[in-house]
Tab-separated table of C-alpha atoms in Angstrom:
chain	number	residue	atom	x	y	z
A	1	UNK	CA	5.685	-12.631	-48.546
A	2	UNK	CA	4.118	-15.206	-45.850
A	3	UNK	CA	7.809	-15.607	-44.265
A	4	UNK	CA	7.866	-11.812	-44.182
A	5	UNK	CA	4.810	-11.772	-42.404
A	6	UNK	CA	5.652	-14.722	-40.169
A	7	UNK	CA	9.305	-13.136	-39.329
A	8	UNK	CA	7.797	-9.851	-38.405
A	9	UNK	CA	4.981	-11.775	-35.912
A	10	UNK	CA	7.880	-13.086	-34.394
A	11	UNK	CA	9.854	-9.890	-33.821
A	12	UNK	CA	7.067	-8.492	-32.221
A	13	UNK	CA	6.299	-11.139	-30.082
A	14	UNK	CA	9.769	-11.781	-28.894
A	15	UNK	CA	10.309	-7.953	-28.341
A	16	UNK	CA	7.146	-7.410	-25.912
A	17	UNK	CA	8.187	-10.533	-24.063
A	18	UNK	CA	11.392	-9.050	-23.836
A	19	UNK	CA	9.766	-5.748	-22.367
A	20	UNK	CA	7.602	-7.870	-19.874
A	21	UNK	CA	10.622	-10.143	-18.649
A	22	UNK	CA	12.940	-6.753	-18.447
A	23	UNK	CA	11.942	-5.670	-15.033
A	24	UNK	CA	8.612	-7.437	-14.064
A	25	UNK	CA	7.329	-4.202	-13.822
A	26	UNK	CA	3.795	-4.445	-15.083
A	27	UNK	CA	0.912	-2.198	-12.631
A	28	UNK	CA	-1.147	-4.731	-10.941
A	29	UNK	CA	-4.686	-3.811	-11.928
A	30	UNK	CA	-6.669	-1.949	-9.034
A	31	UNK	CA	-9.832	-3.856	-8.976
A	32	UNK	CA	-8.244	-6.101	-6.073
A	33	UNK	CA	-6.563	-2.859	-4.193
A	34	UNK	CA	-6.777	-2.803	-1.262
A	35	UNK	CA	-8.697	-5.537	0.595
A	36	UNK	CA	-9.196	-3.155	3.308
A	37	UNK	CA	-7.822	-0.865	5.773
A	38	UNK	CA	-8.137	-0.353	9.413
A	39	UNK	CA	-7.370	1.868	12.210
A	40	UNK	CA	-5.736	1.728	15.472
A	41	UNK	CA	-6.480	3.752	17.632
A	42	UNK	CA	-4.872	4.375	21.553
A	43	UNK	CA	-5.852	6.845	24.311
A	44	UNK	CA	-3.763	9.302	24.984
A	45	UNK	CA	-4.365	12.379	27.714
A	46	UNK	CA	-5.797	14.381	25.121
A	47	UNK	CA	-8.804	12.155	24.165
A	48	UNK	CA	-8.595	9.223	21.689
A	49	UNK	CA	-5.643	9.529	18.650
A	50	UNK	CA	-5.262	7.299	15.756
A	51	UNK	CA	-1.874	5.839	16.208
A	52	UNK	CA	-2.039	3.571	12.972
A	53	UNK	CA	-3.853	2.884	9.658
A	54	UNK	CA	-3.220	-0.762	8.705
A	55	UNK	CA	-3.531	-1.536	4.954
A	56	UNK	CA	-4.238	-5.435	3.981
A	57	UNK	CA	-3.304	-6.556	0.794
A	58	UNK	CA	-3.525	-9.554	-1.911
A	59	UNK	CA	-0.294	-9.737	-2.555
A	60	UNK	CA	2.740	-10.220	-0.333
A	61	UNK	CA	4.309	-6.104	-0.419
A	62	UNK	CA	8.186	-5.503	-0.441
A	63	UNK	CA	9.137	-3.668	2.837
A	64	UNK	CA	12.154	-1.944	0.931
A	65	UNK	CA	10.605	-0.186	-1.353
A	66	UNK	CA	8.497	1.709	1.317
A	67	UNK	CA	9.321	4.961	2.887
A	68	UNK	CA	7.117	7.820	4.843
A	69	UNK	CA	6.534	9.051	1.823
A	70	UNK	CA	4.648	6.328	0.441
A	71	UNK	CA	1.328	7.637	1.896
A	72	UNK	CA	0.090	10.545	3.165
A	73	UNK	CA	-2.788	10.967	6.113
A	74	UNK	CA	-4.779	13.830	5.894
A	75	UNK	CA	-4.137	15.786	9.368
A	76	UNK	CA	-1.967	13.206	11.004
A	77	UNK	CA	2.036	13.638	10.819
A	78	UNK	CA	3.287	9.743	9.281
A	79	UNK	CA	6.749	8.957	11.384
A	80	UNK	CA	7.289	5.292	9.928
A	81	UNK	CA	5.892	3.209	7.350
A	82	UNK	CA	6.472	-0.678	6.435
A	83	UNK	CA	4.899	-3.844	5.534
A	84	UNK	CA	4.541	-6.775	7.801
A	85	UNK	CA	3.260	-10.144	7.894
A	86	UNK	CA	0.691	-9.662	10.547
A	87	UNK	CA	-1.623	-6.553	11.560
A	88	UNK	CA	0.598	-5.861	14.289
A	89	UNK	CA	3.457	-2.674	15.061
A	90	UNK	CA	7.227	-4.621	14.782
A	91	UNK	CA	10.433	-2.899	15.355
A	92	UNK	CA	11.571	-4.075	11.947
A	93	UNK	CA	9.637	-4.069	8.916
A	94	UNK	CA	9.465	-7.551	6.897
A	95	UNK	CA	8.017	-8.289	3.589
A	96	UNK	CA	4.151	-9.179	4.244
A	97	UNK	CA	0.668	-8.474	3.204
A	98	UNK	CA	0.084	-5.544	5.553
A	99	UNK	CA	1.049	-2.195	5.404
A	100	UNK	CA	1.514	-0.110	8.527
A	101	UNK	CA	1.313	3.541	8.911
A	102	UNK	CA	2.485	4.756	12.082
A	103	UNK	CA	1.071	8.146	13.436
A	104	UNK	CA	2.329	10.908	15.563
A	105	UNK	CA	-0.552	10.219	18.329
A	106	UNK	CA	-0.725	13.857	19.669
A	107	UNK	CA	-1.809	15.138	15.972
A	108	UNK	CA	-5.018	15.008	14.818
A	109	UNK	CA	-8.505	14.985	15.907
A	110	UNK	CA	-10.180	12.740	18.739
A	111	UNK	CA	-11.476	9.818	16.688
A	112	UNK	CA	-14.651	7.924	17.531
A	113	UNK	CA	-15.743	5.114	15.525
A	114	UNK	CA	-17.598	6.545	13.070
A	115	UNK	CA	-14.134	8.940	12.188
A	116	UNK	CA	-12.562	8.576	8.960
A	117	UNK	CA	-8.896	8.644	7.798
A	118	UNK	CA	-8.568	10.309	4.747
A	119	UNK	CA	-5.485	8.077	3.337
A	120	UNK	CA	-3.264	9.209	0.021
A	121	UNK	CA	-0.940	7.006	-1.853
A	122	UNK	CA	2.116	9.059	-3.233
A	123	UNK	CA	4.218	6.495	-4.371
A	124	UNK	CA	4.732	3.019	-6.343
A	125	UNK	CA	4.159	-0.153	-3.833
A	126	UNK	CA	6.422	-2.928	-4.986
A	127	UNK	CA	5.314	-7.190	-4.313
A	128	UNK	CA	6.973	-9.757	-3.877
A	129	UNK	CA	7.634	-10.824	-7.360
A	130	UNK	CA	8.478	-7.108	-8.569
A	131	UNK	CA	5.231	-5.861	-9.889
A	132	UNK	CA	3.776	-3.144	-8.408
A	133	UNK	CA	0.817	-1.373	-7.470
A	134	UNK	CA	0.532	2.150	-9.620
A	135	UNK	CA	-0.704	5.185	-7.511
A	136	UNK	CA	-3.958	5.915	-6.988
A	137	UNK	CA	-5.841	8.854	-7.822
A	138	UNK	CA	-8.685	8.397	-5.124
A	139	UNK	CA	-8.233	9.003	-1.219
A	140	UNK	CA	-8.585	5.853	0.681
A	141	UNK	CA	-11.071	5.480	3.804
A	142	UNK	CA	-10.992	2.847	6.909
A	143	UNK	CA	-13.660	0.576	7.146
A	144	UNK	CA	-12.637	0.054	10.738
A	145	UNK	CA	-11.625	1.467	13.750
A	146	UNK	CA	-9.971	-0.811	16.871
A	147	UNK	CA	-10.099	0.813	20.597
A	148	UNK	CA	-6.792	-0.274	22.338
């Protein structure tokens, strides 16, 4: 009966490390997500325009998992979206701990500094070592704005 026991412990164990090592697929836990975001914002003719939310992370984000459909910004039309290693616009997207949202600037409302971008997450953000960050059901705000 105790080898029973014993043999069964081990079938369990060995098939949820299985399930774990299958795919590296576990969510990272939210508590950490994000670390914060900021806006961008340019002049344009028509008054200031947010141009681009930039989201900092913990962990280093996969840039080929990400698409424009990744986020959504209330009242702003996303045209590109990647991850880079530094909080700055690059031609090419490369894995990093930033993700940048790049906005049609004649969209939207004139933002000041006390504006708000109301941002949605729509899809699964991979890192670099496969996990990934599960949606979440809460619309993300900037806590900054920068005046180019």
């Amino acid at each position: 009966m105790k080898t029973l026991i014993i043999n069964f412990i081990l079938m369990v164990l060995s098939i949820s490390c299985t399930s774990v090592s299958l795919g590296n697929e576990r969510n990272i836990e939210n508590a950490d997500y994000p670390l914060g975001i900021k806006n961008i914002i340019v002049v344009v003719e028509n008054g200031n325009r947010a141009s681009k939310a930039i989201i900092e992370f913990h962990h280093n984000i996969k840039n080929k998992g990400l698409s424009r459909e990744t986020f959504h910004v209330e009242g702003y039309e996303v045209t590109r979206i990647y991850a880079n290693n530094e909080m700055d616009e690059s031609s090419e997207g490369k894995d990093g701990n930033y993700i940048i949202i790049e906005l049609n600037k004649n969209i939207g409302a004139p933002f000041t500094k006390n504006s708000k971008l109301k941002i949605i997450q729509k899809g699964l953000i991979t890192v670099s070592n496969g996990e990934r960050y599960k949606v979440l059901d809460k619309v993300l705000l900037n806590n900054g704005v920068i005046f180019k």
